[in-house]
Coordinates of C-alpha atoms in Angstrom, one line a residue:
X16 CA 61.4 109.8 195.3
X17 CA 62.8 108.5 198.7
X18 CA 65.3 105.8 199.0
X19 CA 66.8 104.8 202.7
X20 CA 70.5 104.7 202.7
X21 CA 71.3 100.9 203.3
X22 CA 67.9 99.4 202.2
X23 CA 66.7 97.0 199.7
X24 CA 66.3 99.8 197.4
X25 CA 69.7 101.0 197.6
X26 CA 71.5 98.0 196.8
X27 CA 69.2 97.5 193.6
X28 CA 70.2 101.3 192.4
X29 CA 73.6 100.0 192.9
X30 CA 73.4 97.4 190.4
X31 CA 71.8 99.5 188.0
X32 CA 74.4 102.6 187.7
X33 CA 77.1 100.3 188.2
X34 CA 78.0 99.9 184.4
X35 CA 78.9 103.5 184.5
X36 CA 81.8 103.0 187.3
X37 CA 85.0 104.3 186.1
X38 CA 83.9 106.2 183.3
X39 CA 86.0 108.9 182.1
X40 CA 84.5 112.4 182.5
X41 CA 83.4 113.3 178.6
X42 CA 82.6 110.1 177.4
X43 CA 79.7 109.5 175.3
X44 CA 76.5 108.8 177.3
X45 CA 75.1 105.6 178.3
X46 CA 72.5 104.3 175.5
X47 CA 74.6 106.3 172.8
X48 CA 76.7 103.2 171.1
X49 CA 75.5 101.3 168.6
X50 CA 72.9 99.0 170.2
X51 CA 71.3 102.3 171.9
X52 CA 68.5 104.2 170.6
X53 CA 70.4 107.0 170.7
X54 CA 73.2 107.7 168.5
X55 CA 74.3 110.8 170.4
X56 CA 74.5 113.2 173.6
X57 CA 71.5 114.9 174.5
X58 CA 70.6 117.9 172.9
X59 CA 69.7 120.6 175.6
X60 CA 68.0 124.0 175.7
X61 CA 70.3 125.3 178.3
X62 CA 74.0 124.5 178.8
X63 CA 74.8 121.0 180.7
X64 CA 75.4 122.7 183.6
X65 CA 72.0 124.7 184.0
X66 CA 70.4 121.3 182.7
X67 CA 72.2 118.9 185.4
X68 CA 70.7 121.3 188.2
X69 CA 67.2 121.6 186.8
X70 CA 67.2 117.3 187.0
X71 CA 68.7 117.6 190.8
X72 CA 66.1 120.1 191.4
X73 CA 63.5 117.5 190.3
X74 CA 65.2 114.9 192.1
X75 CA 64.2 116.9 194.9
X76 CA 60.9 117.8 194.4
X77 CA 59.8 113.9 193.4
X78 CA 61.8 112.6 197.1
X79 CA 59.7 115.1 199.0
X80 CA 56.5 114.2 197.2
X81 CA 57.3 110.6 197.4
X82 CA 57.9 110.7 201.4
X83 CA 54.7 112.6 201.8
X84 CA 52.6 109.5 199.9
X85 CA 54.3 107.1 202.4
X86 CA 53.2 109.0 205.6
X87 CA 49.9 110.1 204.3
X88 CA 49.6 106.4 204.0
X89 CA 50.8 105.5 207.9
X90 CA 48.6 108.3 209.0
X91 CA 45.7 107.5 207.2
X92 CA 46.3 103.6 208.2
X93 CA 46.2 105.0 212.0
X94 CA 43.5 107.1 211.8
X95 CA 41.1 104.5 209.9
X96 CA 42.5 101.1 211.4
X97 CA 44.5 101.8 214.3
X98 CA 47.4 99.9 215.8
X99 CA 50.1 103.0 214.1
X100 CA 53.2 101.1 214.6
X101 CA 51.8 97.9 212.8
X102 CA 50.2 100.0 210.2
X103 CA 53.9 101.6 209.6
X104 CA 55.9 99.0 209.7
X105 CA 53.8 97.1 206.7
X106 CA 53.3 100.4 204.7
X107 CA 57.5 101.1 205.4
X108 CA 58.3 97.3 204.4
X109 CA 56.4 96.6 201.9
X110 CA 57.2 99.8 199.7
X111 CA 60.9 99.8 200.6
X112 CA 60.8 95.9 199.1
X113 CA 58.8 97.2 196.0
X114 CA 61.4 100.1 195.6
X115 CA 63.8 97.6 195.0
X116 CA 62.0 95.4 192.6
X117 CA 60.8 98.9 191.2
X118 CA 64.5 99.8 190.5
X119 CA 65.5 96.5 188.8
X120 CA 62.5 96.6 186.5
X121 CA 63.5 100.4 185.3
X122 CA 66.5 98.7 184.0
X123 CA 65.3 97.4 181.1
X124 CA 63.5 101.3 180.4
X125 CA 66.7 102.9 180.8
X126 CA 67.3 103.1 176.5
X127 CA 64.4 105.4 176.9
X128 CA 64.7 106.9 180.2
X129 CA 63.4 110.5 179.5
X130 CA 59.6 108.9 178.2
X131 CA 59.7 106.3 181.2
X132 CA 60.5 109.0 183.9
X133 CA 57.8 111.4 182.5
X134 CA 55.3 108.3 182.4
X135 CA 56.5 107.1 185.6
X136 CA 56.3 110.6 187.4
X137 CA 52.1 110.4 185.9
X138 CA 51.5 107.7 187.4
X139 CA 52.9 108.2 190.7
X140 CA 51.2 111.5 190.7
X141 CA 48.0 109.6 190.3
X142 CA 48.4 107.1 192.1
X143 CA 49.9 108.8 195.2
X144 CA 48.1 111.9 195.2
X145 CA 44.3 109.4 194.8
X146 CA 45.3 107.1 197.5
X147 CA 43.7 108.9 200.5
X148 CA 40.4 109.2 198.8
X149 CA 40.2 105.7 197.7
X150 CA 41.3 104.7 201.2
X151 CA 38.6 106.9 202.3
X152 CA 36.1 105.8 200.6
X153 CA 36.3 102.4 201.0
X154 CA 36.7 102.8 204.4
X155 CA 33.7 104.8 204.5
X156 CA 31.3 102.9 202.3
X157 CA 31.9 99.4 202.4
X158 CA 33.2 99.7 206.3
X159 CA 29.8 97.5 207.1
X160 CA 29.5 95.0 204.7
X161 CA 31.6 92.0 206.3
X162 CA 32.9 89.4 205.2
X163 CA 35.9 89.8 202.7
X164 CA 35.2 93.7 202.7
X165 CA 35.9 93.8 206.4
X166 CA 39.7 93.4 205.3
X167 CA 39.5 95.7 202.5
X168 CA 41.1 98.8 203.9
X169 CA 44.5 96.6 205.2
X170 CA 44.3 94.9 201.6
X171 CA 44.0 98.5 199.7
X172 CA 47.2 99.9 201.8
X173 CA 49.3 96.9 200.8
X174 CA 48.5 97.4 197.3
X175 CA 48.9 101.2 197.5
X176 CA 52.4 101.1 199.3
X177 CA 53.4 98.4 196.9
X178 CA 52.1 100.6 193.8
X179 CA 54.0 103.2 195.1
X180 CA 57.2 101.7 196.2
X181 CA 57.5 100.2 192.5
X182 CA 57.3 103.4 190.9
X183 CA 59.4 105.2 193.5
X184 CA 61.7 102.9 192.9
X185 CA 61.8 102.8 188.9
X186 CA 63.0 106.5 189.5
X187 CA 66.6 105.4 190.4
X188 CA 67.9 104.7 187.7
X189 CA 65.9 106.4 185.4
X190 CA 67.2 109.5 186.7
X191 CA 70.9 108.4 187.4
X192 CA 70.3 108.0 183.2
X193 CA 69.3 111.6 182.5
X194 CA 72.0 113.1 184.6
X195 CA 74.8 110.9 182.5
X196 CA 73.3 111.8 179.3
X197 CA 73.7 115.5 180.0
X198 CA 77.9 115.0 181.2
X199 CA 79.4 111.8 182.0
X200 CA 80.9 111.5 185.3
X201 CA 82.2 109.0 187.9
X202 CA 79.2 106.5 189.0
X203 CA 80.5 107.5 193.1
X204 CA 80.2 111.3 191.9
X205 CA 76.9 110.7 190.1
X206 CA 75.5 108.8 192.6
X207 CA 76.5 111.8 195.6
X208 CA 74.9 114.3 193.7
X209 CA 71.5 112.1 193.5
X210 CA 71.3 110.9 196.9
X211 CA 72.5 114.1 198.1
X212 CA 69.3 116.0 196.7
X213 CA 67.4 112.4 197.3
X214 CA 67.8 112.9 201.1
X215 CA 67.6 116.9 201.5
X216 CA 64.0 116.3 199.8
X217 CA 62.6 113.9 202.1
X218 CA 63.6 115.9 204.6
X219 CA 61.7 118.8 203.6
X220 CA 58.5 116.4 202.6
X221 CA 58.6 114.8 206.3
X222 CA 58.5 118.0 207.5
X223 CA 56.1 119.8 205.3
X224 CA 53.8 117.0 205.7
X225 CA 53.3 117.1 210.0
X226 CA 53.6 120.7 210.2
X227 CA 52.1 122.4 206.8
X228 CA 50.2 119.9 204.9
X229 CA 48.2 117.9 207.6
X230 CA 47.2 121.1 209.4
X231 CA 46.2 123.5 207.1
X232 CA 45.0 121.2 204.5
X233 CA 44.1 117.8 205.6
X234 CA 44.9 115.0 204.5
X235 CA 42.4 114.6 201.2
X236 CA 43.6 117.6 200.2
X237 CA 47.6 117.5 200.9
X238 CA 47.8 114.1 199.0
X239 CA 46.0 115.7 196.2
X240 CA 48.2 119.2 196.0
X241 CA 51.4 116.7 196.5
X242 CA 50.1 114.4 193.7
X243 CA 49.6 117.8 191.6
X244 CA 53.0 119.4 192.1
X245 CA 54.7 115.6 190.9
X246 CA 52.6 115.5 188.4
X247 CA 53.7 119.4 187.0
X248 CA 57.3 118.8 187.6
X249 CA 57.6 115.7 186.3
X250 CA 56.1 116.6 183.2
X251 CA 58.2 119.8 183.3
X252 CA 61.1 118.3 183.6
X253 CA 60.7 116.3 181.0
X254 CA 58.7 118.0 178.5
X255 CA 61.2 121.1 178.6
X256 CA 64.6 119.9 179.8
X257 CA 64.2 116.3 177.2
X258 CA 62.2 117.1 174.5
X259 CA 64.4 116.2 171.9
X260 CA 65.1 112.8 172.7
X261 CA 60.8 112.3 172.6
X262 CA 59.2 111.5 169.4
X263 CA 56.2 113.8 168.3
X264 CA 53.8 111.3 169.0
X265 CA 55.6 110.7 172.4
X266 CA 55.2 114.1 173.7
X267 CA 52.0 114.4 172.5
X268 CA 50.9 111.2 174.4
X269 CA 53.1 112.7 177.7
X270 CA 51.2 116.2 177.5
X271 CA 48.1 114.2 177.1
X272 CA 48.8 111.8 180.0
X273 CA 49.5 114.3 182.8
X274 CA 47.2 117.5 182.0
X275 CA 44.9 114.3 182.8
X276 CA 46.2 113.6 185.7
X277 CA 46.6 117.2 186.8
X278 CA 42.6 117.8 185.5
X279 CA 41.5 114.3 187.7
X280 CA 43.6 115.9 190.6
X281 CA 42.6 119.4 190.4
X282 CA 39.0 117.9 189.7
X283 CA 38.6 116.0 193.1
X284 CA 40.8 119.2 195.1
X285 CA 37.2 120.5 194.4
X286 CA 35.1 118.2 195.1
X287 CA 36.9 117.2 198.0
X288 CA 34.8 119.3 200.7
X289 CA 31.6 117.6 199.2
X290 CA 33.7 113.8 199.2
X291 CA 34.4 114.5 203.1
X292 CA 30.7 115.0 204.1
X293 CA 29.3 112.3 202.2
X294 CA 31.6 109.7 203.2
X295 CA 31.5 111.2 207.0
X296 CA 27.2 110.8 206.4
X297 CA 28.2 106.9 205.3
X298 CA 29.7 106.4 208.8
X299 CA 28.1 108.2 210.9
X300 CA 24.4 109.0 209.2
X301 CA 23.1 112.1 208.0
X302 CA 22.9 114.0 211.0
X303 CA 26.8 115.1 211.5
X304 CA 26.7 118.5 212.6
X305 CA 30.6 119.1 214.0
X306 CA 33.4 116.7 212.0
X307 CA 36.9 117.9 213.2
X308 CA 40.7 117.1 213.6
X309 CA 42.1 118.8 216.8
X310 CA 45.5 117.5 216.2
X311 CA 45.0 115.1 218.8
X312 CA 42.1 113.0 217.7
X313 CA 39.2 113.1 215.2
X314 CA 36.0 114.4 216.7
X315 CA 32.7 113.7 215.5
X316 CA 29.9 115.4 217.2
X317 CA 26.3 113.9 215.4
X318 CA 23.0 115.6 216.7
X319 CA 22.2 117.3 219.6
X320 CA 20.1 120.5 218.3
X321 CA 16.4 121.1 217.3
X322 CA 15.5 117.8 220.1
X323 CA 17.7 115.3 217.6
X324 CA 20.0 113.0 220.1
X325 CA 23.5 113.8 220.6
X326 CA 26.2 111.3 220.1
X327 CA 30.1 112.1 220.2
X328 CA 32.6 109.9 218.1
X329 CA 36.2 109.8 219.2
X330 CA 38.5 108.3 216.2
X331 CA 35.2 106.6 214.9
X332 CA 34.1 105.2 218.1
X333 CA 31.0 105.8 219.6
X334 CA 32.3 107.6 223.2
X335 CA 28.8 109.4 224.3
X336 CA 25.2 109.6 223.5
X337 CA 22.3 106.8 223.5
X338 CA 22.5 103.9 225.9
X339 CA 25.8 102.6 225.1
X340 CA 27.7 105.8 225.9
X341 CA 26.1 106.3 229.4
X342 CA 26.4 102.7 230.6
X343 CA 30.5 103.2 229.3
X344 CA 30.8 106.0 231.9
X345 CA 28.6 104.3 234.7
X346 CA 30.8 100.8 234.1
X347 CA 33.9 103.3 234.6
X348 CA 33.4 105.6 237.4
X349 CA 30.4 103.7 239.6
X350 CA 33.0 100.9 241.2
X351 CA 35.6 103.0 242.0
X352 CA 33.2 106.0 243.7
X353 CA 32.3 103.0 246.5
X354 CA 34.1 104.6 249.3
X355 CA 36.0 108.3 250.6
X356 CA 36.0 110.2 247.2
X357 CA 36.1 113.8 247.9
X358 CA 38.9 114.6 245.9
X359 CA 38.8 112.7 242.3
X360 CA 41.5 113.3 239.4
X361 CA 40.0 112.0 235.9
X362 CA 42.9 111.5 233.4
X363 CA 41.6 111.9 229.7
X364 CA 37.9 112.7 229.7
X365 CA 38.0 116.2 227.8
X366 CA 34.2 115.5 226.9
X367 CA 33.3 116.1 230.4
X368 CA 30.9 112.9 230.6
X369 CA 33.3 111.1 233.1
X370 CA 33.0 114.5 235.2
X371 CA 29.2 114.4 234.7
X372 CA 29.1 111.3 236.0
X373 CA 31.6 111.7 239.4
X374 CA 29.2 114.3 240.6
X375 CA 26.3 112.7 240.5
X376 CA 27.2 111.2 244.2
X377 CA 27.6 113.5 247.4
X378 CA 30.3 114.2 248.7
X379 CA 32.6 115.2 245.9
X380 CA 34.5 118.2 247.2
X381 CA 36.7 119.0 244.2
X382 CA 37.3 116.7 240.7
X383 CA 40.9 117.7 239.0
X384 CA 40.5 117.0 235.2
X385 CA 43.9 116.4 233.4
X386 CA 42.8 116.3 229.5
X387 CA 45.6 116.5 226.7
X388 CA 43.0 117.8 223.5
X389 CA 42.3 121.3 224.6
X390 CA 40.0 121.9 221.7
X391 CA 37.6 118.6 222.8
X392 CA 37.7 120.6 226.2
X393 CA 36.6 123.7 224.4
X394 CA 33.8 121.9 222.5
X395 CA 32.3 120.1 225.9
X396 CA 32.1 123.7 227.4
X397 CA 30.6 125.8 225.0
X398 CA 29.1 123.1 221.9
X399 CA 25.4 123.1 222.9
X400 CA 24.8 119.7 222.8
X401 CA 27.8 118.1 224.0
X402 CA 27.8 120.6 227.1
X403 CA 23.7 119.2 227.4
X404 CA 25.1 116.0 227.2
X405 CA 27.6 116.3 230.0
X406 CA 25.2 118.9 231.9
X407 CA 27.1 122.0 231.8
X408 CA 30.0 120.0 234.3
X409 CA 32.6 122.6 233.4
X410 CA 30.6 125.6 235.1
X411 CA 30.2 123.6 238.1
X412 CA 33.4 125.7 240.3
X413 CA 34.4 122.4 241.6
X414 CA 35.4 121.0 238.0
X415 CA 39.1 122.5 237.5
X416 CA 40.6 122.0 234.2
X417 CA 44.8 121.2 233.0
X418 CA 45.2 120.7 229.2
X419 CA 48.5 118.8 230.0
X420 CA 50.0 115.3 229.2
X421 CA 48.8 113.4 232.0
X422 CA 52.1 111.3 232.1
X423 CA 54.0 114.7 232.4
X424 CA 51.5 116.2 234.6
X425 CA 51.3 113.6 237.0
X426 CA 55.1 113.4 237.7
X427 CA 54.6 116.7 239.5
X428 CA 51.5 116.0 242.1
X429 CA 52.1 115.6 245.9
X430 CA 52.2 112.1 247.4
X431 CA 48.4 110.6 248.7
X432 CA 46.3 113.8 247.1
X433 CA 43.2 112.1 245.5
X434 CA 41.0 109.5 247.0
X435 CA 39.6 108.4 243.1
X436 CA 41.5 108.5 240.0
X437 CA 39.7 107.7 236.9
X438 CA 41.7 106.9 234.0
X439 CA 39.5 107.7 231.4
X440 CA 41.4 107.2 228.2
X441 CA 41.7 106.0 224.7
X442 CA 41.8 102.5 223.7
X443 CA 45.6 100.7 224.9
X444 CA 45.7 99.4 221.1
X445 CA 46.2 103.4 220.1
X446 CA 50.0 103.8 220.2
X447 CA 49.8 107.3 220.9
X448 CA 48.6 106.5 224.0
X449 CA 50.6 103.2 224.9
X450 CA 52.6 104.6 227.6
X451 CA 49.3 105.7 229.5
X452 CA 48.9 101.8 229.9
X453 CA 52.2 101.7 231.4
X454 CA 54.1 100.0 234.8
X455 CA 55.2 103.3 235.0
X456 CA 52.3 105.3 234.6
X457 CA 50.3 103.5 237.1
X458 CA 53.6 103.5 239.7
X459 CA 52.9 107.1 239.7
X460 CA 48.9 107.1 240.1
X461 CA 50.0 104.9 243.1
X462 CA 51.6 107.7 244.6
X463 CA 49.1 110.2 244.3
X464 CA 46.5 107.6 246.0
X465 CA 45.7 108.1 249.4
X466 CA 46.3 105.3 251.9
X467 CA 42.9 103.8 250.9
X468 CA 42.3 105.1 247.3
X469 CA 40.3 103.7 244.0
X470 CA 41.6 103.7 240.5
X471 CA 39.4 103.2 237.7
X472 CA 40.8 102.5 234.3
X473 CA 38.7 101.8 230.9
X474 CA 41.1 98.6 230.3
X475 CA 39.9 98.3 225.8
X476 CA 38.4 95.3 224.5
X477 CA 37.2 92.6 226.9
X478 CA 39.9 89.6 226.5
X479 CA 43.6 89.8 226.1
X480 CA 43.8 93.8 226.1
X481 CA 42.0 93.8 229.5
X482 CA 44.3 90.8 231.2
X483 CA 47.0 93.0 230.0
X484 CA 46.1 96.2 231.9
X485 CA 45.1 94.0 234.8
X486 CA 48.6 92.8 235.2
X487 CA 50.5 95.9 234.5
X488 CA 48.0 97.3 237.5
X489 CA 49.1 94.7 240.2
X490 CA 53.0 95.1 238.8
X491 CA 53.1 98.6 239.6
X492 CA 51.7 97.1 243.1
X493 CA 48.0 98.1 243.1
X494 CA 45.3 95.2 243.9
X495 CA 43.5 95.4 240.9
X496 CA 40.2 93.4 240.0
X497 CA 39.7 93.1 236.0
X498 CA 35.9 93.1 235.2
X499 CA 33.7 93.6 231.3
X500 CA 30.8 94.9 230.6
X501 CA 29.1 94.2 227.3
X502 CA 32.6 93.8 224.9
X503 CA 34.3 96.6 227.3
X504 CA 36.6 96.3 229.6
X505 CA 37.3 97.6 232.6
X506 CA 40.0 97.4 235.6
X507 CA 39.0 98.6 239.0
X508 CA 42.4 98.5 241.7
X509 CA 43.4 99.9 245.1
X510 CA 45.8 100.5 247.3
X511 CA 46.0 97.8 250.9
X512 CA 42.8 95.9 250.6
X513 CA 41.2 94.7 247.8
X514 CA 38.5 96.7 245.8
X515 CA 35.2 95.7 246.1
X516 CA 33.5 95.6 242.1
X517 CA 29.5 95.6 242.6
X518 CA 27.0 93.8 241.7
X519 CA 25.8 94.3 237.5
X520 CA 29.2 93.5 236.6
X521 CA 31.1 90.2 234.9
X522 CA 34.6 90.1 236.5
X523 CA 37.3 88.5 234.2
X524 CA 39.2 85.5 234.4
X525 CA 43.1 86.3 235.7
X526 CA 45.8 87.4 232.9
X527 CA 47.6 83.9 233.4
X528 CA 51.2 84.2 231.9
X529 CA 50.1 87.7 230.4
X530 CA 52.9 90.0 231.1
X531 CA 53.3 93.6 232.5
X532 CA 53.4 96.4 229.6
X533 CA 56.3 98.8 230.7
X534 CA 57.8 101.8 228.4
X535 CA 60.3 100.3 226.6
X536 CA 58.1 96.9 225.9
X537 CA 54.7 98.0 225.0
X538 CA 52.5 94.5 225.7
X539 CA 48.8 96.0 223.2

């Protein structure tokens, strides 16, 4: 459960605990009088104060789990549809909105809040700890179907983060309930206690989640061990802490109800290895031979053994193999090699194709290679058919290698030290990489020109995302030319005179009234 101090969802909790403002400490509990369905306190197995800790420490455990369903949901709306800020801005809105219709809802449950937490904390578990794998496979098998299904994955994540949001939300005051049941106090008091182990929960589930969860056990399997635990404790919680106030047949149907969701959990944690290749097979065909997270990107490396093709995926998109990946690199790096390029610096470009492809002309005297996914590098030297597919370019002695941040990196090279930089980088639309399409990042590849140097930059889509790069280019005071091949686009620029394209190429209509992208007002 996790509920942002000042949100929608707080001011609906509000109104629900409010009726217990003022109370005086030993009063009989809410739901006790005569129109309740209780007619007394709760009857405990351990004294009030043991039992007011245990329902804190499940506060606790549901805020973590409940944080990690919203950012399994942002990264896995990233990873599969891209564009991470818009994807969590909707999946933050919309639940924090259905928190707070979730919390006014649980109003009317609050009579019987014991069953409706233990039936609420089932269905999150469910619900939450299944979301990746339905995102997934959608994704993965109707991804090529058009039409209406083209939309399915954003339509899926709306409904998850609003499923989600309503039931994280119904936990409010369903909890604020069980903790005045077991000793009356002050709604202020009350509500410290709650929000006190709310927040110190999410804390430790946005943690867990970046630095335990994603890299040790992906994200199929994290969601499913998250939805697990909330499934356990919530039952726990209630089946051992509340038991009285449940009816046999209650119980019964709660015990039922989550050793189901734990066995539909537990079931797919199995499965899970065999889910991953099947849907990767549905995406990329049957031939996927390397499928791997490196913390920076997903690689996906299909082919390339026993005389099969080699093709590399970067975040699902086809970066090398068959004709479309060569004539990417040729579109990139053949304009700006027209002229002095002895020294070349290629930012990005861990595969070691853009490489491959700058020493195919004569005169290349060294190529500096600045690459931020040490792991990709590791796979283009020794993988044997991604190294056939760039040609072995990393045992060639003029191919030197920094596993750096190229905006980082760059801020420390000399003044007019490479005659060609190649800015060979992921799409602009990828907000990790947002700030590599910067004013501010190209002011510094102007420095490290020479008097007459090239830059080449893979510029995203052909249409709005390449008039954007072109005009951040010429802000930072480089002649650029904007030019597309096929759907891609590409931005050739210079320092002093303008840079001559080549023939083979469509150059692009001017940016108009496009503006600059700068760091602090991203334009993709």
């Amino acid at each position: 459960m996790w509920v942002t101090e000042g949100s929608p969802g707080v001011t609906y909790g509000h109104f629900v605990i409010e009726p217990h403002a003022s109370a005086p400490s030993g009063a009989p509990p809410p739901g006790s009088g005569p129109g309740g369905p209780r007619s007394g306190p709760v009857r405990l197995p351990v004294r009030p104060g043991t039992g007011r800790l245990l329902v804190l420490a499940g506060v606790f455990v549901c805020a973590a789990c409940g944080l990690v369903y919203e950012l399994e949901l942002v990264a896995f709306a990233s990873y599969l549809i891209g564009d991470s800020v818009t994807q969590a801005s909707v999946v933050l809105s919309v639940m924090v909105f259905a928190m707070g219709v979730g919390s006014l809802a649980a109003k009317r449950l609050r009579g019987f809040a014991a069953g409706a937490f233990g039936a609420v904390e089932a269905a999150l578990a469910l619900v939450g700890g299944g979301s990746a794998m339905v995102l997934y496979a959608v994704f993965a098998w109707t991804g090529d179907w058009g039409g209406p299904w083209a939309h399915a994955p954003r339509v899926l994540l709306v409904a998850f983060s609003l499923g989600i949001g309503l039931l994280i939300g119904a936990e409010v005051p369903l909890l604020m309930e069980l903790i005045q049941r077991i000793r009356r106090q002050d709604a202020g008091g009350a509500v410290a206690d709650l929000f006190a182990a709310d927040y110190v929960g999410a804390l430790v589930g946005g943690l867990a989640f970046p630095f335990l969860l994603l890299p040790f056990l992906g994200q199929l399997t994290g969601s499913l061990l998250t939805g697990t635990v909330n499934a356990v404790v919530g039952a726990a919680l209630v089946l051992g802490l509340f038991r009285r106030d449940l009816s046999r047949r209650a119980r019964h149907l709660l015990l039922a109800a989550n050793v189901t969701v734990i066995a539909v959990l537990g079931t797919a944690g199995v499965l899970v290895d065999d889910f991953e290749r099947a849907a990767r097979h549905a995406v990329y065909g049957a031939d996927v031979r390397v499928a791997e997270r490196t913390g920076v990107q997903e690689v996906v490396l299909v082919g390339g053994t026993g005389g099969r093709p080699a093709a590399l995926y970067l975040n699902g998109r086809l970066r090398a193999g068959g004709g479309e990946g060569r004539r990417y690199h040729e579109a990139l790096v053949r304009p700006a090699m027209t002229g002095a390029h002895a020294r070349v610096l290629i930012l990005g470009g861990g595969d070691g194709l853009a490489a491959a492809e700058v020493l195919r002309y004569g005169g290349v005297r060294r190529v500096d290679l600045i690459a931020l996914d040490a792991r990709l590098v590791t796979m283009a030297r020794h993988d044997p058919g991604l190294s056939a597919l760039n040609g072995h370019v990393y045992e060639d002695p003029r191919v030197r290698v920094t596993t750096r941040e190229a905006f980082r990196e760059l801020r420390g090279v000399a003044a007019g030290t490479y005659d060609v930089v190649i800015a060979d980088l992921p799409d602009p639309r990828d907000t990790a990489g947002t700030k590599l399409y910067s004013q501010e990042f190209y002011g510094l590849v102007r420095r490290v020109l020479t008097a007459g140097g090239r830059l080449g930059v893979h510029a995203g889509a052909a249409g709005r995302e390449l008039a954007t790069v072109a005009v951040t280019v010429r802000a930072a005071g480089l002649r650029a030319v904007p030019y597309a091949v096929g759907e891609r686009g590409f931005v050739l620029a210079g320092r002093g005179v303008r840079p001559w394209v080549g023939g083979g190429v469509r150059v692009a209509p001017p940016g108009g009234d496009v503006p600059p992208s700068t760091l602090v007002h991203p334009r993709y």
